[in-house]
Coordinates of C-alpha atoms and ligand atoms in Angstrom, one line a residue:
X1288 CA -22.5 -5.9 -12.2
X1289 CA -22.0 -7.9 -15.5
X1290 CA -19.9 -6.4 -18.5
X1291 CA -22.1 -4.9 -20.9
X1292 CA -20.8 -3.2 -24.2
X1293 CA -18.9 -0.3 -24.3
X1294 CA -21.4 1.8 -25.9
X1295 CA -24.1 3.2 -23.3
X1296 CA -27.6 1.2 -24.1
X1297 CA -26.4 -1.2 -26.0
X1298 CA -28.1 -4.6 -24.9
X1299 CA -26.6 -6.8 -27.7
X1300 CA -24.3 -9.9 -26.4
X1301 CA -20.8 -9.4 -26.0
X1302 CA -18.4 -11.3 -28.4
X1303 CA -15.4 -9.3 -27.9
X1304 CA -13.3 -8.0 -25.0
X1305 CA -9.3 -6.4 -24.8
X1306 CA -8.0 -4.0 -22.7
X1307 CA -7.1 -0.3 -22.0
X1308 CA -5.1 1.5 -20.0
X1309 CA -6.8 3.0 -16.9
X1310 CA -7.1 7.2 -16.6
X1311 CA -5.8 8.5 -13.2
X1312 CA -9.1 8.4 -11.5
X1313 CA -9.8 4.9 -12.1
X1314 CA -6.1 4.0 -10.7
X1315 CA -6.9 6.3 -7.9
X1316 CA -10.2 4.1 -7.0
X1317 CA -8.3 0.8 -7.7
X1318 CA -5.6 2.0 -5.4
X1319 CA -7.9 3.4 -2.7
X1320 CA -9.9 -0.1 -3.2
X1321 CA -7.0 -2.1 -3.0
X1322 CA -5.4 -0.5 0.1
X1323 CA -8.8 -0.7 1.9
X1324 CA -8.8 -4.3 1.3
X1325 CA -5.6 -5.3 2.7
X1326 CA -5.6 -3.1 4.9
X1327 CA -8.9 -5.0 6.4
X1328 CA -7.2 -8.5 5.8
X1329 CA -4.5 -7.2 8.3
X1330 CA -6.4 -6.1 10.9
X1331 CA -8.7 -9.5 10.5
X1332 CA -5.2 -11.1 10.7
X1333 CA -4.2 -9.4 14.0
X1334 CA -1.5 -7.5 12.1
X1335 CA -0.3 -3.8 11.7
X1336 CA -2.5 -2.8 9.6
X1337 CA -0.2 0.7 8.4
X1338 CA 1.8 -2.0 7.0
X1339 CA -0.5 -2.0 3.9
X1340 CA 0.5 1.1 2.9
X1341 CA 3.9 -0.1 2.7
X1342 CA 3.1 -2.0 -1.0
X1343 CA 3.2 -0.1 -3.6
X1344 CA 0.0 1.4 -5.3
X1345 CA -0.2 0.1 -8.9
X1346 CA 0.7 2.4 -11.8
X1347 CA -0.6 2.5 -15.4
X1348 CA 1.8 0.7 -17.3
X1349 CA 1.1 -2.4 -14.8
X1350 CA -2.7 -2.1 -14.9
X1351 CA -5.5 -2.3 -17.5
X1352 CA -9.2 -2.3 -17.6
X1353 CA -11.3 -4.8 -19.9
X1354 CA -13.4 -3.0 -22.4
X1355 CA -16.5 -5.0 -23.8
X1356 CA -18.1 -4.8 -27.2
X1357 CA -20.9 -6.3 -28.8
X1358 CA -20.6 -7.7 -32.9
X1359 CA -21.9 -4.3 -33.8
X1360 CA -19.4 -2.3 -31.3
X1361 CA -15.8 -4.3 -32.1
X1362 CA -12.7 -3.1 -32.9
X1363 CA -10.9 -6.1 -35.1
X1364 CA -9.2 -8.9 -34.0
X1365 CA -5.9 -7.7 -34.9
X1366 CA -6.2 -4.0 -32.7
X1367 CA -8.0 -6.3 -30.0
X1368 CA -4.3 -7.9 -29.0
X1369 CA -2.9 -4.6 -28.4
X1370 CA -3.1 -2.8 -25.4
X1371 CA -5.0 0.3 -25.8
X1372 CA -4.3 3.9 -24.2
X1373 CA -6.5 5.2 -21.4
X1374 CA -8.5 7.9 -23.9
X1375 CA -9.8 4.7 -25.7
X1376 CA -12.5 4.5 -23.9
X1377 CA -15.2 4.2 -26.6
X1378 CA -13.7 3.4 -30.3
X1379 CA -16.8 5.8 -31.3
X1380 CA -17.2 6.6 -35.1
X1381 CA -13.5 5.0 -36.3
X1382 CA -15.1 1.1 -35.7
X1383 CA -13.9 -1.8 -36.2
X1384 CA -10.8 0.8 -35.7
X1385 CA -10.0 2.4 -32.5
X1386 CA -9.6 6.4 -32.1
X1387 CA -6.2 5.5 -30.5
X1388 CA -2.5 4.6 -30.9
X1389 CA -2.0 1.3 -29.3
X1390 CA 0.7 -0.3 -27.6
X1391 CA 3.0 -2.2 -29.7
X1392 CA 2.5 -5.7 -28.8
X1393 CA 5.4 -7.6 -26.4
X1394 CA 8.2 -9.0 -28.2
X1395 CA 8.1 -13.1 -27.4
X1396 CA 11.5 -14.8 -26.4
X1397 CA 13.6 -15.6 -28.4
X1398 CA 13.8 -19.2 -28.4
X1399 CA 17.4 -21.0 -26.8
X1400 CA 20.1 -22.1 -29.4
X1401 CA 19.8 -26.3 -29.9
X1402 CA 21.5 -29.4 -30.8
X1403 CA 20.8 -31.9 -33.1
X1404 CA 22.5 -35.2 -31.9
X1405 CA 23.2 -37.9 -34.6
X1406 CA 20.5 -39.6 -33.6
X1407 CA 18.4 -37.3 -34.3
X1408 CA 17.5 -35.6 -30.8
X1409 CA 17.4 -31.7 -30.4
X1410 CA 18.6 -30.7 -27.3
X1411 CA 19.3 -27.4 -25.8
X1412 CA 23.1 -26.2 -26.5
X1413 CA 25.6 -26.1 -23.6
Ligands
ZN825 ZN1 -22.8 -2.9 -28.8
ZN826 ZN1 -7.5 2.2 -29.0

Protein backbone atom coordinates (compact mmCIF):
# COMPACT_ATOMS: atom_id res chain seq x y z
CA UNK A 1 0.00 0.00 0.00
CA UNK A 2 1.46 3.53 -1.05
CA UNK A 3 1.68 6.46 1.63
CA UNK A 4 -1.07 8.68 1.24
CA UNK A 5 -1.59 11.87 3.44
CA UNK A 6 -2.21 11.81 6.91
CA UNK A 7 -5.61 13.16 6.66
CA UNK A 8 -8.34 10.34 5.74
CA UNK A 9 -9.47 11.16 1.91
CA UNK A 10 -7.20 13.33 1.06
CA UNK A 11 -5.90 12.42 -2.58
CA UNK A 12 -3.57 15.40 -3.06
CA UNK A 13 0.28 14.41 -3.73
CA UNK A 14 2.56 14.09 -0.92
CA UNK A 15 5.34 16.74 -0.56
CA UNK A 16 6.21 16.21 2.91
CA UNK A 17 7.04 13.29 5.27
CA UNK A 18 8.82 13.12 9.17
CA UNK A 19 8.33 10.88 11.72
CA UNK A 20 6.49 9.93 14.99
CA UNK A 21 6.79 7.90 17.67
CA UNK A 22 4.79 4.63 17.41
CA UNK A 23 1.75 4.03 20.23
CA UNK A 24 2.00 0.57 21.98
CA UNK A 25 -0.22 -1.26 19.58
CA UNK A 26 1.69 -0.46 16.61
CA UNK A 27 5.01 -1.66 18.46
CA UNK A 28 3.18 -4.62 19.48
CA UNK A 29 2.32 -5.49 15.52
CA UNK A 30 5.89 -4.43 14.54
CA UNK A 31 7.20 -6.77 17.22
CA UNK A 32 4.81 -9.57 16.54
CA UNK A 33 5.74 -8.96 12.67
CA UNK A 34 9.22 -8.91 13.15
CA UNK A 35 9.52 -12.04 15.42
CA UNK A 36 7.30 -13.93 12.80
CA UNK A 37 9.78 -13.05 10.23
CA UNK A 38 12.84 -14.24 11.69
CA UNK A 39 11.53 -16.62 13.16
CA UNK A 40 10.61 -18.14 9.49
CA UNK A 41 14.16 -17.19 8.25
CA UNK A 42 15.45 -19.71 10.95
CA UNK A 43 13.54 -22.40 10.33
CA UNK A 44 14.15 -21.85 6.29
CA UNK A 45 17.78 -21.84 7.52
CA UNK A 46 17.55 -25.14 9.42
CA UNK A 47 18.02 -23.31 12.66
CA UNK A 48 16.41 -23.14 16.19
CA UNK A 49 13.92 -21.26 15.46
CA UNK A 50 13.10 -20.22 19.61
CA UNK A 51 16.24 -18.53 19.06
CA UNK A 52 14.32 -15.51 17.57
CA UNK A 53 12.85 -14.72 20.54
CA UNK A 54 16.11 -14.33 22.06
CA UNK A 55 16.56 -10.54 20.16
CA UNK A 56 15.17 -8.02 21.71
CA UNK A 57 11.67 -6.62 20.63
CA UNK A 58 12.13 -2.95 19.62
CA UNK A 59 10.96 -0.21 22.07
CA UNK A 60 9.66 3.39 21.32
CA UNK A 61 12.57 5.51 21.73
CA UNK A 62 14.38 3.20 18.96
CA UNK A 63 11.34 3.14 16.54
CA UNK A 64 9.34 5.69 14.48
CA UNK A 65 6.65 5.62 11.91
CA UNK A 66 6.67 7.97 8.73
CA UNK A 67 3.70 10.34 8.69
CA UNK A 68 2.82 11.74 5.15
CA UNK A 69 1.23 15.03 4.29
CA UNK A 70 0.09 16.64 1.25
CA UNK A 71 1.04 20.86 0.62
CA UNK A 72 -2.38 21.48 2.25
CA UNK A 73 -1.72 18.86 5.26
CA UNK A 74 2.14 19.99 6.33
CA UNK A 75 3.51 20.75 9.41
CA UNK A 76 6.69 23.29 8.53
CA UNK A 77 9.94 22.43 7.72
CA UNK A 78 11.46 23.36 10.87
CA UNK A 79 8.86 20.92 13.23
CA UNK A 80 9.29 18.35 10.25
CA UNK A 81 13.13 17.57 11.66
CA UNK A 82 11.95 16.79 15.00
CA UNK A 83 10.79 13.66 16.08
CA UNK A 84 7.23 13.72 17.00
CA UNK A 85 5.42 11.92 20.04
CA UNK A 86 3.12 8.93 19.38
CA UNK A 87 -0.36 11.11 19.95
CA UNK A 88 0.81 13.13 16.80
CA UNK A 89 -0.92 11.29 14.72
CA UNK A 90 -2.84 13.92 12.75
CA UNK A 91 -1.48 17.70 13.36
CA UNK A 92 -5.47 18.42 12.97
CA UNK A 93 -6.56 22.11 13.32
CA UNK A 94 -2.91 23.55 14.74
CA UNK A 95 -1.32 23.14 10.85
CA UNK A 96 1.47 23.96 9.66
CA UNK A 97 1.94 23.40 13.59
CA UNK A 98 1.71 20.11 15.26
CA UNK A 99 -0.77 19.45 18.32
CA UNK A 100 2.38 18.02 20.05
CA UNK A 101 5.72 18.62 21.96
CA UNK A 102 8.42 17.22 19.91
CA UNK A 103 11.63 15.82 20.57
CA UNK A 104 14.43 18.09 20.89
CA UNK A 105 16.57 17.44 17.92
CA UNK A 106 20.19 15.27 18.51
CA UNK A 107 22.97 17.30 19.49
CA UNK A 108 25.73 16.81 16.44
CA UNK A 109 29.50 16.02 17.55
CA UNK A 110 31.38 18.13 18.48
CA UNK A 111 34.02 18.47 16.08
CA UNK A 112 37.99 17.09 17.16
CA UNK A 113 40.43 19.88 18.33
CA UNK A 114 43.11 20.67 15.11
CA UNK A 115 46.46 21.91 14.11
CA UNK A 116 47.45 24.28 11.81
CA UNK A 117 51.04 23.42 10.67
CA UNK A 118 53.22 26.38 9.29
CA UNK A 119 52.54 25.41 6.12
CA UNK A 120 49.32 25.83 6.35
CA UNK A 121 47.79 22.17 6.81
CA UNK A 122 45.11 21.46 9.53
CA UNK A 123 45.50 18.36 11.01
CA UNK A 124 43.86 16.70 13.89
CA UNK A 125 45.72 17.40 17.38
CA UNK A 126 47.66 14.55 19.11
ZN1 LIG B 1 -3.62 16.28 2.47
ZN1 LIG C 1 3.84 16.73 16.71
Amino acid sequence: MSPTCWRPGCPAPLVAQWQRRPTQAELDDQAAAALAARTAALAAAGLDPAAAAAIPAPTPSTSTRAVHACADHAITMDLAQHVHQDTCTAPGSALPSCSCTPEPLPVPPSAPPTTTLPTGWVVPAT
